[in-house]
Coordinates of C-alpha atoms and ligand atoms in Angstrom, one line a residue:
M14 CA 4.1 -174.5 -13.5
V15 CA 1.3 -171.9 -12.9
S16 CA -0.6 -173.1 -15.7
L17 CA -0.2 -176.8 -14.6
R18 CA -1.6 -176.1 -11.3
A19 CA -4.7 -174.6 -12.9
R20 CA -5.5 -177.2 -14.8
S21 CA -5.2 -179.7 -12.1
F22 CA -7.7 -177.6 -10.0
V23 CA -10.0 -177.7 -13.0
L24 CA -9.9 -181.5 -13.3
A25 CA -10.4 -181.9 -9.6
A26 CA -13.6 -179.6 -9.6
L27 CA -14.8 -181.8 -12.2
V28 CA -14.2 -184.9 -10.5
A29 CA -15.9 -183.5 -7.4
L30 CA -18.9 -182.7 -9.4
A31 CA -19.4 -186.0 -10.9
T32 CA -19.2 -188.0 -8.0
A33 CA -21.1 -185.4 -5.6
S34 CA -23.3 -186.8 -2.9
P35 CA -25.9 -184.3 -1.2
T36 CA -23.4 -183.5 1.6
N37 CA -20.7 -182.4 -1.1
L38 CA -23.0 -180.0 -2.6
E39 CA -23.5 -178.1 0.9
T40 CA -21.9 -174.7 1.0
R41 CA -18.2 -175.2 2.2
T42 CA -16.5 -172.5 4.3
I43 CA -12.5 -172.3 4.4
H44 CA -11.3 -174.1 7.5
E45 CA -7.6 -173.0 7.5
R46 CA -5.7 -170.9 5.1
R47 CA -2.2 -169.8 4.7
V48 CA -0.8 -167.2 2.1
A49 CA 2.3 -168.8 1.5
P50 CA 4.2 -172.1 2.8
A51 CA 6.1 -171.9 5.8
P52 CA 9.6 -170.5 5.6
G53 CA 12.1 -172.6 3.8
F54 CA 9.5 -174.7 1.7
I55 CA 9.2 -174.5 -2.3
D56 CA 6.0 -175.3 -4.3
L57 CA 6.9 -178.3 -6.8
G58 CA 3.6 -178.3 -8.1
P59 CA 0.6 -180.6 -7.8
A60 CA 0.9 -183.9 -5.7
P61 CA 0.3 -187.1 -7.7
A62 CA -3.5 -187.7 -7.7
D63 CA -3.0 -191.2 -6.6
D64 CA -0.6 -190.6 -3.7
Q65 CA -2.5 -191.9 -0.6
L66 CA -2.9 -189.4 2.2
K67 CA -3.2 -190.1 5.9
L68 CA -5.2 -187.3 7.5
R69 CA -5.9 -186.9 11.1
I70 CA -9.5 -185.3 11.9
A71 CA -9.4 -183.4 15.4
L72 CA -12.8 -183.3 16.6
K73 CA -13.9 -180.5 18.9
S74 CA -13.8 -181.6 22.5
T75 CA -16.5 -181.6 24.8
D76 CA -15.0 -178.8 27.2
I77 CA -11.2 -178.1 27.1
V78 CA -11.7 -174.9 29.1
G79 CA -13.4 -176.9 31.6
L80 CA -10.0 -179.4 31.7
E81 CA -8.0 -176.2 32.0
K82 CA -9.8 -174.9 35.0
E83 CA -9.7 -178.3 36.7
L84 CA -5.9 -178.2 36.1
M85 CA -5.6 -175.0 37.8
A86 CA -7.8 -176.1 40.5
V87 CA -5.4 -179.0 41.1
S88 CA -2.1 -177.4 40.6
D89 CA -2.6 -174.1 42.3
P90 CA -1.0 -174.3 45.8
S91 CA -3.6 -171.8 47.2
S92 CA -6.6 -174.0 45.9
T93 CA -8.5 -176.5 48.2
R94 CA -8.1 -179.0 45.9
Y95 CA -4.3 -178.6 45.5
G96 CA -2.7 -182.2 44.4
Q97 CA -5.8 -184.0 43.7
H98 CA -4.9 -184.9 40.5
L99 CA -7.4 -186.3 37.9
T100 CA -7.8 -189.8 36.6
P101 CA -7.8 -190.9 32.7
E102 CA -11.4 -191.4 32.8
Q103 CA -12.2 -188.0 34.4
V104 CA -10.0 -186.3 31.7
A105 CA -11.7 -188.3 28.8
E106 CA -15.1 -186.8 29.8
Y107 CA -13.8 -183.3 29.1
V108 CA -11.7 -184.2 26.0
K109 CA -14.1 -186.9 24.0
P110 CA -16.1 -185.2 21.3
T111 CA -20.0 -184.6 22.2
A112 CA -22.3 -187.1 20.7
D113 CA -23.6 -184.3 18.0
T114 CA -19.9 -183.8 17.0
L115 CA -19.4 -187.5 16.4
S116 CA -22.4 -188.0 14.5
A117 CA -21.8 -185.1 12.3
V118 CA -18.3 -186.0 11.5
T119 CA -19.2 -189.7 10.9
S120 CA -22.2 -189.4 8.8
W121 CA -20.0 -187.0 6.6
L122 CA -17.4 -189.6 6.5
D123 CA -19.9 -192.3 5.9
S124 CA -21.6 -190.5 2.9
N125 CA -18.4 -190.1 1.4
N126 CA -17.5 -193.8 1.7
I127 CA -14.4 -193.0 3.8
A128 CA -13.6 -195.4 6.8
S129 CA -12.0 -194.0 9.9
T130 CA -10.1 -195.2 13.1
S131 CA -9.7 -193.5 16.4
I132 CA -6.3 -192.8 17.5
S133 CA -6.5 -191.2 20.8
P134 CA -7.8 -192.4 24.1
A135 CA -10.7 -190.0 24.4
G136 CA -11.6 -190.6 20.7
D137 CA -11.3 -187.0 19.6
L138 CA -8.7 -187.9 16.9
L139 CA -9.5 -190.0 14.0
Q140 CA -7.5 -191.1 11.1
I141 CA -8.4 -191.6 7.4
Q142 CA -6.8 -192.7 4.4
I143 CA -7.8 -191.2 1.0
P144 CA -5.8 -190.5 -2.2
V145 CA -5.0 -186.9 -3.0
S146 CA -7.5 -186.6 -5.8
K147 CA -10.3 -187.5 -3.3
A148 CA -8.7 -185.2 -0.6
N149 CA -8.6 -182.3 -3.1
S150 CA -12.4 -182.7 -4.0
L151 CA -13.6 -183.5 -0.5
L152 CA -11.8 -180.5 0.9
S153 CA -11.9 -178.0 -2.1
A154 CA -8.1 -178.2 -1.4
E155 CA -5.3 -178.3 -4.0
F156 CA -2.5 -180.7 -2.4
S157 CA 0.7 -180.0 -3.6
L158 CA 4.3 -181.1 -3.2
F159 CA 6.5 -178.9 -1.2
K160 CA 10.0 -179.2 -0.8
H161 CA 12.2 -178.0 2.3
A162 CA 15.1 -176.2 0.8
N163 CA 17.6 -176.8 3.4
S164 CA 17.0 -180.4 4.3
N165 CA 15.3 -181.7 0.8
E166 CA 12.4 -183.4 2.9
T167 CA 9.1 -182.9 1.0
N168 CA 5.7 -182.5 2.4
I169 CA 2.2 -182.8 0.7
R170 CA 0.2 -180.0 1.8
T171 CA -2.1 -177.7 0.8
L172 CA -2.4 -173.9 1.5
Q173 CA -6.2 -174.2 2.2
Y174 CA -9.1 -176.5 2.7
S175 CA -12.8 -176.2 3.2
L176 CA -15.4 -178.3 5.1
P177 CA -19.3 -178.4 4.6
A178 CA -20.6 -175.6 6.8
S179 CA -22.4 -177.5 9.0
L180 CA -19.6 -179.8 9.8
A181 CA -17.0 -177.1 10.4
P182 CA -18.0 -176.1 14.2
H183 CA -17.5 -179.7 14.8
V184 CA -13.8 -179.9 13.6
A185 CA -10.7 -178.5 15.3
Y186 CA -8.4 -179.2 12.2
L187 CA -7.5 -181.7 9.9
H188 CA -3.5 -182.5 9.7
P189 CA -1.4 -182.4 8.0
T190 CA -2.9 -179.8 5.5
T191 CA -1.4 -176.3 6.2
S192 CA 1.1 -177.1 8.8
F193 CA 4.9 -177.8 7.1
T194 CA 7.1 -179.6 9.0
T195 CA 10.6 -181.0 8.8
S196 CA 12.2 -183.6 11.0
I197 CA 12.6 -182.6 14.8
L198 CA 15.9 -182.5 16.1
P199 CA 17.3 -182.1 19.5
P200 CA 17.6 -178.2 20.2
N201 CA 21.3 -178.5 19.0
P202 CA 22.0 -181.8 17.6
K203 CA 25.7 -181.8 17.9
L204 CA 25.3 -179.8 21.3
K205 CA 28.4 -177.7 21.9
L206 CA 31.3 -180.3 21.2
L207 CA 34.1 -178.3 23.1
N208 CA 36.4 -181.1 23.3
K209 CA 36.9 -185.1 23.1
V210 CA 39.2 -186.5 25.7
G211 CA 40.0 -190.2 26.6
T212 CA 39.4 -191.0 30.1
K213 CA 40.2 -190.1 33.7
R214 CA 40.7 -186.3 34.4
A215 CA 40.6 -184.3 37.6
V216 CA 37.0 -183.3 38.6
D217 CA 36.4 -179.7 38.5
A218 CA 34.7 -178.8 41.8
S219 CA 33.0 -175.3 40.6
C220 CA 31.0 -176.6 37.2
L221 CA 33.0 -173.8 35.4
E222 CA 35.1 -175.8 33.2
E223 CA 33.6 -179.1 33.5
A224 CA 29.9 -179.7 34.8
T225 CA 29.4 -183.0 36.4
P226 CA 26.7 -184.5 39.0
A227 CA 29.2 -183.7 42.1
C228 CA 29.3 -179.9 41.2
L229 CA 25.6 -179.7 40.3
Q230 CA 24.7 -181.3 43.7
E231 CA 26.9 -178.4 45.2
L232 CA 25.7 -175.5 43.1
Y233 CA 22.0 -176.5 43.4
G234 CA 22.1 -178.5 46.9
I235 CA 20.8 -181.6 45.2
P236 CA 20.8 -184.3 47.7
S237 CA 23.0 -187.4 46.8
A238 CA 21.1 -189.8 49.2
P239 CA 19.1 -192.6 47.1
A240 CA 15.5 -192.1 46.7
T241 CA 13.2 -194.6 48.3
Q242 CA 9.7 -194.6 46.2
K243 CA 9.3 -197.1 43.2
N244 CA 6.5 -195.7 41.8
N245 CA 8.0 -192.1 41.2
V246 CA 9.0 -192.8 37.5
L247 CA 11.5 -190.0 35.7
G248 CA 10.3 -190.3 32.0
V249 CA 13.0 -189.2 29.5
S250 CA 12.0 -188.6 25.9
A251 CA 13.8 -189.7 22.8
F252 CA 13.1 -189.2 19.3
S253 CA 15.3 -188.9 15.9
R254 CA 16.7 -192.4 16.3
Q255 CA 18.7 -191.2 19.5
F256 CA 19.9 -194.1 21.5
A257 CA 20.9 -194.1 25.2
I258 CA 23.9 -196.7 25.8
F259 CA 24.1 -198.7 29.1
E260 CA 27.9 -199.2 28.6
D261 CA 28.2 -195.3 28.4
L262 CA 25.9 -194.8 31.6
Q263 CA 28.2 -197.3 33.4
S264 CA 31.3 -195.6 32.5
F265 CA 29.8 -192.0 33.4
L266 CA 28.4 -193.5 36.9
T267 CA 32.0 -195.2 37.5
E268 CA 33.8 -192.1 37.1
L269 CA 31.5 -189.4 38.2
R270 CA 28.9 -191.2 40.9
P271 CA 31.5 -193.4 42.6
D272 CA 29.0 -193.4 45.6
I273 CA 26.4 -195.3 43.6
D274 CA 26.1 -198.8 41.9
P275 CA 27.6 -198.2 38.5
T276 CA 25.3 -201.1 37.0
T277 CA 22.2 -198.7 37.4
R278 CA 19.9 -198.8 34.6
F279 CA 16.8 -197.4 33.2
D280 CA 13.5 -199.0 31.7
V281 CA 12.8 -198.4 28.0
L282 CA 9.3 -197.6 26.8
P283 CA 9.1 -198.1 22.9
V284 CA 6.6 -196.0 21.3
D285 CA 5.5 -195.9 17.5
G286 CA 8.1 -199.0 16.9
G287 CA 11.1 -197.1 18.9
A288 CA 14.0 -199.0 20.0
N289 CA 17.0 -198.6 22.0
T290 CA 19.8 -200.3 20.2
Q291 CA 22.8 -200.8 22.3
L292 CA 25.5 -200.8 19.6
P293 CA 28.0 -198.4 21.2
S294 CA 28.7 -196.7 17.7
N295 CA 24.9 -195.9 17.7
A296 CA 25.0 -193.9 20.8
G297 CA 23.3 -190.6 20.7
L298 CA 25.1 -187.6 22.2
E299 CA 21.5 -186.1 23.2
A300 CA 20.0 -189.4 24.5
N301 CA 23.3 -190.1 26.6
L302 CA 23.3 -186.6 28.0
D303 CA 19.6 -187.0 28.7
I304 CA 20.1 -190.2 30.6
Q305 CA 23.3 -189.5 32.4
Y306 CA 21.9 -186.3 33.8
T307 CA 18.8 -188.0 35.1
V308 CA 20.0 -191.5 36.2
G309 CA 23.2 -189.5 37.4
L310 CA 21.4 -187.0 39.4
A311 CA 18.1 -188.1 40.6
T312 CA 19.8 -190.9 42.6
N313 CA 17.7 -194.0 42.6
V314 CA 14.8 -192.6 41.0
P315 CA 13.4 -195.0 38.6
V316 CA 14.0 -193.7 35.0
T317 CA 12.3 -194.8 31.9
F318 CA 13.6 -193.8 28.4
I319 CA 10.7 -193.5 26.0
A320 CA 12.1 -194.3 22.6
V321 CA 9.7 -193.0 20.2
G322 CA 10.3 -194.4 16.6
D323 CA 9.2 -193.8 13.1
R324 CA 5.8 -195.0 12.7
T325 CA 4.2 -191.9 14.3
T326 CA 0.4 -191.6 13.7
D327 CA -0.1 -188.0 14.9
G328 CA 1.9 -186.0 12.3
V329 CA 3.7 -184.0 14.9
F330 CA 6.8 -186.1 15.2
G331 CA 5.1 -188.7 17.6
F332 CA 4.8 -185.8 20.4
V333 CA 1.1 -186.8 20.7
D334 CA 1.7 -190.7 20.4
E335 CA 4.0 -190.3 23.2
V336 CA 1.6 -188.4 25.3
N337 CA -1.2 -191.0 24.6
A338 CA 1.1 -193.8 25.3
L339 CA 2.0 -192.4 28.9
I340 CA -1.8 -191.6 29.5
A341 CA -2.5 -195.3 28.8
L342 CA -0.1 -196.7 31.4
S343 CA -0.9 -197.6 34.9
P344 CA -0.5 -194.7 37.5
A345 CA 2.4 -196.6 39.0
E346 CA 4.3 -196.8 35.7
R347 CA 3.0 -193.1 34.3
P348 CA 5.9 -190.8 34.8
T349 CA 5.5 -188.2 37.6
V350 CA 8.0 -186.2 35.7
L351 CA 8.9 -186.0 31.8
T352 CA 11.8 -184.1 30.7
T353 CA 12.0 -183.5 26.7
S354 CA 15.0 -182.1 24.9
Y355 CA 13.6 -181.8 21.6
G356 CA 11.5 -179.1 19.9
F357 CA 11.1 -177.1 16.7
N358 CA 10.0 -173.5 15.5
E359 CA 6.7 -172.3 16.1
F360 CA 6.1 -171.2 12.5
Q361 CA 5.9 -175.1 11.3
L362 CA 2.6 -175.7 12.9
T363 CA -0.7 -173.7 12.4
Q364 CA -2.2 -172.7 15.7
P365 CA -4.9 -175.3 15.8
V366 CA -2.4 -178.1 15.3
A367 CA -0.3 -176.4 17.9
Q368 CA -3.3 -176.1 20.1
G369 CA -4.1 -179.8 19.8
L370 CA -0.4 -180.6 20.6
C371 CA -0.7 -178.5 23.9
N372 CA -4.0 -180.1 24.6
A373 CA -2.3 -183.3 24.7
Y374 CA 0.2 -182.1 27.1
L375 CA -2.8 -180.5 29.4
Q376 CA -4.2 -184.2 29.3
L377 CA -1.0 -185.6 30.8
T378 CA -0.1 -183.0 33.3
V379 CA -3.6 -183.0 34.9
L380 CA -2.9 -186.6 35.6
G381 CA 0.0 -185.4 38.0
T382 CA 2.9 -185.5 35.4
S383 CA 5.4 -182.4 35.6
I384 CA 6.2 -181.8 32.0
L385 CA 9.6 -180.0 31.3
F386 CA 10.9 -179.0 27.9
A387 CA 14.3 -177.7 26.9
S388 CA 13.5 -173.9 25.6
G389 CA 15.8 -174.1 22.3
D390 CA 19.5 -173.2 21.7
G391 CA 19.0 -170.4 19.2
G392 CA 18.3 -167.3 21.5
V393 CA 15.6 -165.4 20.1
G394 CA 16.1 -166.7 16.8
G395 CA 14.4 -170.2 17.5
V396 CA 15.6 -173.7 18.2
R397 CA 18.9 -172.8 16.4
A398 CA 21.0 -169.4 15.8
N399 CA 19.4 -167.4 13.0
D400 CA 20.9 -164.7 11.1
T401 CA 18.1 -164.1 8.6
C402 CA 15.1 -163.6 10.9
T403 CA 13.5 -160.2 11.0
V404 CA 11.1 -161.1 13.7
F405 CA 11.9 -163.2 16.6
N406 CA 11.1 -167.0 16.1
P407 CA 9.4 -168.7 19.3
T408 CA 10.1 -172.3 20.0
E409 CA 7.4 -175.1 20.0
P410 CA 6.1 -176.6 22.3
A411 CA 7.8 -174.3 24.5
G412 CA 4.9 -171.8 24.4
C413 CA 2.4 -174.4 25.4
P414 CA 1.2 -172.9 28.7
W415 CA 0.9 -176.3 30.4
I416 CA 4.5 -177.4 30.3
T417 CA 7.4 -175.8 32.3
T418 CA 10.3 -174.8 29.9
V419 CA 13.7 -174.5 30.9
G420 CA 16.4 -172.1 29.8
A421 CA 20.0 -172.4 30.2
T422 CA 22.6 -170.5 32.4
E423 CA 26.5 -170.5 32.5
L424 CA 28.9 -169.8 35.3
I425 CA 30.8 -166.4 35.1
E426 CA 33.7 -165.4 37.0
G427 CA 33.5 -161.9 38.5
D428 CA 33.8 -160.0 41.5
G429 CA 33.0 -161.9 44.6
G430 CA 33.4 -165.2 42.8
L431 CA 31.5 -167.4 40.3
H432 CA 27.9 -166.6 39.7
E433 CA 25.1 -167.8 37.1
S434 CA 24.3 -165.8 34.0
G435 CA 21.8 -166.3 31.2
V436 CA 23.7 -167.9 28.3
A437 CA 23.4 -166.5 25.0
F438 CA 22.1 -169.6 23.2
S439 CA 19.3 -169.8 25.4
S440 CA 16.0 -169.5 23.5
G441 CA 13.2 -167.4 25.1
G442 CA 10.8 -165.1 24.2
F443 CA 6.7 -164.8 23.6
S444 CA 4.5 -167.2 21.8
N445 CA 2.5 -166.4 18.8
H446 CA 0.1 -169.4 19.2
F447 CA -0.6 -169.0 22.9
A448 CA -1.8 -166.1 24.9
T449 CA -0.1 -165.0 28.3
P450 CA -1.4 -167.3 31.0
D451 CA -3.0 -165.8 34.1
Y452 CA -0.3 -167.1 36.3
Q453 CA 2.5 -165.1 34.4
K454 CA 0.5 -162.2 33.5
Q455 CA 2.1 -159.7 36.1
D456 CA 5.6 -160.9 35.3
I457 CA 5.2 -160.6 31.5
D458 CA 3.9 -157.2 31.9
Q459 CA 6.6 -156.2 34.1
F460 CA 9.1 -157.4 31.7
I461 CA 7.6 -155.7 28.8
A462 CA 7.3 -152.4 30.5
S463 CA 11.2 -152.8 31.2
L464 CA 11.9 -152.9 27.5
D465 CA 10.5 -149.5 27.0
G466 CA 9.5 -150.0 23.3
Q467 CA 12.7 -151.8 22.4
Y468 CA 11.8 -154.6 20.0
D469 CA 8.4 -153.5 19.4
G470 CA 6.8 -155.7 16.3
Q471 CA 9.6 -158.5 16.6
Y472 CA 7.9 -160.2 19.5
N473 CA 4.2 -160.9 20.5
A474 CA 3.3 -158.8 23.5
S475 CA 0.3 -160.7 24.4
G476 CA 1.8 -164.1 23.9
R477 CA 2.9 -166.6 26.5
G478 CA 6.5 -165.8 27.8
F479 CA 9.1 -168.6 28.1
P480 CA 11.3 -170.1 29.5
D481 CA 9.8 -170.6 32.9
V482 CA 12.9 -171.3 34.8
S483 CA 16.5 -172.2 33.9
A484 CA 19.6 -174.3 34.9
L485 CA 23.2 -174.7 33.9
G486 CA 23.5 -175.4 30.4
M487 CA 27.5 -175.4 29.7
N488 CA 30.3 -177.7 29.8
F489 CA 28.8 -181.2 30.8
V490 CA 31.0 -184.3 30.7
V491 CA 28.8 -187.0 28.8
Y492 CA 30.1 -190.5 27.9
S493 CA 29.0 -191.3 24.4
D494 CA 30.6 -194.0 22.2
R495 CA 33.2 -194.8 24.9
F496 CA 34.5 -191.2 25.0
S497 CA 33.8 -188.3 27.2
T498 CA 32.9 -185.2 25.6
L499 CA 32.0 -181.9 26.9
V500 CA 28.4 -180.6 25.5
G501 CA 26.3 -177.9 26.4
G502 CA 22.7 -176.6 25.5
T503 CA 19.3 -176.3 27.3
S504 CA 19.1 -180.0 26.6
A505 CA 21.0 -180.3 29.6
S506 CA 19.0 -177.9 31.9
S507 CA 15.9 -179.6 31.4
P508 CA 16.9 -183.2 32.8
I509 CA 18.8 -181.2 35.8
F510 CA 15.4 -179.3 36.8
A511 CA 13.5 -182.4 36.0
S512 CA 15.9 -184.6 38.2
I513 CA 15.2 -181.7 41.1
I514 CA 11.5 -182.1 40.6
S515 CA 11.7 -186.0 40.7
L516 CA 13.8 -185.8 44.0
L517 CA 11.1 -183.8 45.7
N518 CA 8.3 -186.1 44.4
D519 CA 10.1 -188.7 46.2
E520 CA 10.0 -187.1 49.2
L521 CA 6.5 -185.9 48.9
I522 CA 5.3 -189.5 48.1
G523 CA 7.3 -190.9 50.9
K524 CA 5.4 -188.4 53.4
G525 CA 1.7 -189.8 51.6
K526 CA 1.4 -186.6 49.7
S527 CA 0.8 -186.1 45.7
P528 CA 3.8 -185.4 43.5
L529 CA 3.7 -181.9 42.2
G530 CA 2.2 -182.2 38.9
F531 CA 1.9 -179.0 36.7
L532 CA 4.4 -176.9 38.2
N533 CA 3.9 -173.3 36.9
P534 CA 1.2 -172.0 39.3
F535 CA 3.6 -172.9 42.0
L536 CA 6.6 -171.7 40.7
Y537 CA 5.0 -168.2 39.9
S538 CA 3.7 -167.9 43.4
A539 CA 5.3 -166.0 46.0
A540 CA 6.8 -169.5 47.6
G541 CA 8.0 -170.9 44.4
R542 CA 9.9 -167.8 43.2
A543 CA 11.5 -167.4 46.5
A544 CA 13.0 -171.0 46.0
L545 CA 14.4 -170.1 42.9
S546 CA 17.9 -167.9 42.6
D547 CA 17.0 -164.9 40.1
I548 CA 19.3 -164.6 37.4
T549 CA 19.9 -161.0 36.2
N550 CA 22.6 -161.1 33.7
G551 CA 23.0 -162.3 30.3
T552 CA 21.5 -161.6 26.8
N553 CA 20.2 -164.2 24.0
P554 CA 21.1 -162.5 20.7
S555 CA 20.0 -163.7 17.3
C556 CA 18.2 -162.2 14.4
G557 CA 20.9 -159.6 13.9
T558 CA 19.8 -158.4 17.3
D559 CA 21.4 -158.5 20.9
G560 CA 18.2 -160.3 22.1
F561 CA 16.8 -160.0 25.5
S562 CA 18.3 -159.1 28.7
A563 CA 18.0 -160.8 31.9
T564 CA 16.5 -158.7 34.6
S565 CA 15.4 -159.0 38.1
G566 CA 12.4 -161.1 38.1
W567 CA 11.2 -163.0 35.4
D568 CA 12.9 -162.8 31.9
P569 CA 12.9 -164.4 28.5
I570 CA 16.3 -166.1 29.0
T571 CA 16.2 -167.5 32.4
G572 CA 12.8 -167.1 33.4
L573 CA 12.1 -167.0 37.4
G574 CA 15.6 -168.2 37.8
T575 CA 17.7 -171.5 38.9
P576 CA 16.5 -174.0 41.6
N577 CA 17.8 -174.2 45.2
Y578 CA 16.8 -177.5 46.5
A579 CA 16.6 -176.7 50.1
K580 CA 14.4 -173.8 49.5
L581 CA 12.2 -175.7 47.2
R582 CA 11.8 -178.5 49.7
Q583 CA 10.7 -175.9 52.0
A584 CA 8.4 -174.2 49.7
V585 CA 6.5 -177.6 48.9
G586 CA 6.1 -178.4 52.6
L587 CA 8.8 -181.0 53.3
A588 CA 10.8 -178.7 55.8
Ligands
NAG25 C1 19.7 -181.3 -1.3 O1 19.5 -181.4 -3.0 C2 20.6 -180.8 -3.3 C3 20.4 -180.9 -4.7 O2 20.3 -182.2 -5.4 C4 21.9 -181.2 -2.9 O3 23.1 -180.4 -3.4 C5 22.0 -180.9 -1.5 O4 23.4 -181.4 -0.8 C6 21.0 -181.7 -0.8 N1 20.8 -181.4 0.7 C7 20.9 -182.4 1.8 C8 20.6 -181.7 2.9 O5 20.6 -183.4 1.4
NAG26 C1 15.3 -168.2 10.2 O1 14.3 -167.4 10.4 C2 13.6 -167.0 9.1 C3 12.3 -166.2 9.3 O2 11.8 -166.6 10.5 C4 13.1 -168.4 8.6 O3 12.6 -168.3 7.2 C5 14.4 -169.4 8.3 O4 13.7 -170.7 8.0 C6 15.0 -169.7 9.6 N1 16.3 -170.2 9.5 C7 16.5 -171.4 10.2 C8 17.8 -172.0 9.8 O5 15.7 -172.0 11.1
NAG27 C1 0.0 -162.9 19.2 O1 -0.8 -163.5 20.1 C2 -1.9 -163.5 20.3 C3 -2.6 -164.5 21.7 O2 -2.0 -165.6 21.5 C4 -2.8 -164.3 19.0 O3 -3.9 -164.0 18.8 C5 -2.2 -163.2 17.6 O4 -2.6 -163.9 16.7 C6 -0.5 -163.1 17.9 N1 -0.3 -162.4 16.8 C7 0.7 -162.7 15.5 C8 1.2 -161.7 14.7 O5 0.9 -164.0 15.5
NAG28 C1 27.0 -160.7 32.0 O1 26.8 -161.3 30.8 C2 27.7 -161.0 29.7 C3 27.4 -161.8 28.8 O2 26.0 -161.4 28.1 C4 29.2 -161.4 30.2 O3 30.0 -161.0 29.2 C5 29.4 -160.8 31.6 O4 30.5 -161.0 31.9 C6 28.4 -161.0 32.7 N1 28.5 -160.1 33.6 C7 28.4 -160.2 35.1 C8 28.8 -159.3 36.1 O5 28.0 -161.5 35.0

């Protein structure tokens, strides 16, 4: 295997010399490199020379830091521009490449006879298609076949690639090259299948044994009165061919929200060839959970199910394609809140590619969309429980500082009655890809000081901490394929928190105010944290450790705490 790889490398180098154009002779610098493939991947040797590679070239933006400053200016409640969300045209001015960058990249492609197409609204992402042999010579790379041992999925990737020295400053990254991905899944695909029952049962008023819309309304003070605003869409992301079934929603509403029209529906926005098949046997438990705890909680808020299909162009599961599709919508159709219960482990992407994904969320949230993500269901071990990790696995995109990550709680019976506690599966920790943002710096410092050296070296003390907030994540009654099932996971927590933000936005828009947009500067402010119930008990064990412990103040299991609708209403100026 080793000698085979060496031979192919020599061949590729010869081809490169034979067809070298003046630019090819320029000094090249290594643009991205990793010493080994991502955990779980095995090198099967050189990729077939004729295989076609679709590569995305991410061009450096004119001024991403400027756009981050704009985001803070419109999202920090103490700012004079609070709530003055930007337009897509304003965003594009920051995100588009400079004329110099564009011409450097296009002349490099032209001189190598490579055609490109723009695949992003601001023109910062180009796509090219070239055979492996040409990619190897153009990029001084060695594209090989890598198999993921558990899933058997194969990736054509290289451990390093180079660019002409004069081009390098203009390019953020080429993808897929050194990132290794497997299919994304809901944080917990089967969720927690606790039992499967027929129909009718007594409704538990406390949320302890069975969580329903009624007990969540009670627990968090969520109003049941119908929302009134039409241009206040709650977006629910769906990937992995997860379909939400109207018939299941109707059964759910009939039994658990008898006060609202059981035929209440949601819209479907297909992206990348996505669909929402209505065959009951195709029901996705995750999709049904996400729809039932948005339509069923954010009463009368228009819900759009964003069905991302398989024809993705971004190389990151369609996550960026989804954002681009939402940016392209009219302001009336664009969700004011987006909830996503899918994610992956951070080690799958390189930092530049993760940064590109995070920049996409930056562009969407600065337009006024609150973006919420489930934190994952593997405690400190990542999206899934993991016994083999020696260092903690942060999840993605949870670590992107421009989204609000939601962890999970459970109800515990103790002295003085029921109270919420961080639940063991709630993923949380510190990103290796993103530094601690200013809005949470004090909280992170305080939490890390409280660890007193525990887990030093197993987590990144200068990383962005997550989750930001939490909500109940256990024992949800969900209708799927004509049965009701009990499920759990941070997959449930994110739709609940998102529904609450949508109801607040409905009231704000009704009063002629802006929707909340990027939430974190508000949530971490004195007013925001006072509107959350601090959860101070619970741990999130994995990687053979007890995990972190919930404490008073922010912690990497339950964040700042769980919502209190009446207090949030007051904190956003509605009361
Ligand atoms: C992967 O391939 C091996 C060997 O062919 C097989 O035993 C295993 O079941 C496959 N795993 C999956 C998830 O398909
Ligand atoms: C568990 O973590 C280790 C080390 O981070 C990693 O190699 C492995 O792929 C992970 N396993 C799963 C199932 O995610
Ligand atoms: C820890 O986080 C910082 C800030 O994001 C980053 O620069 C550094 O590379 C990370 N360390 C590791 C070991 O990943
Ligand atoms: C605290 O959490 C642990 C699980 O981490 C649980 O066993 C215990 O009952 C909880 N105690 C209280 C007082 O909530």
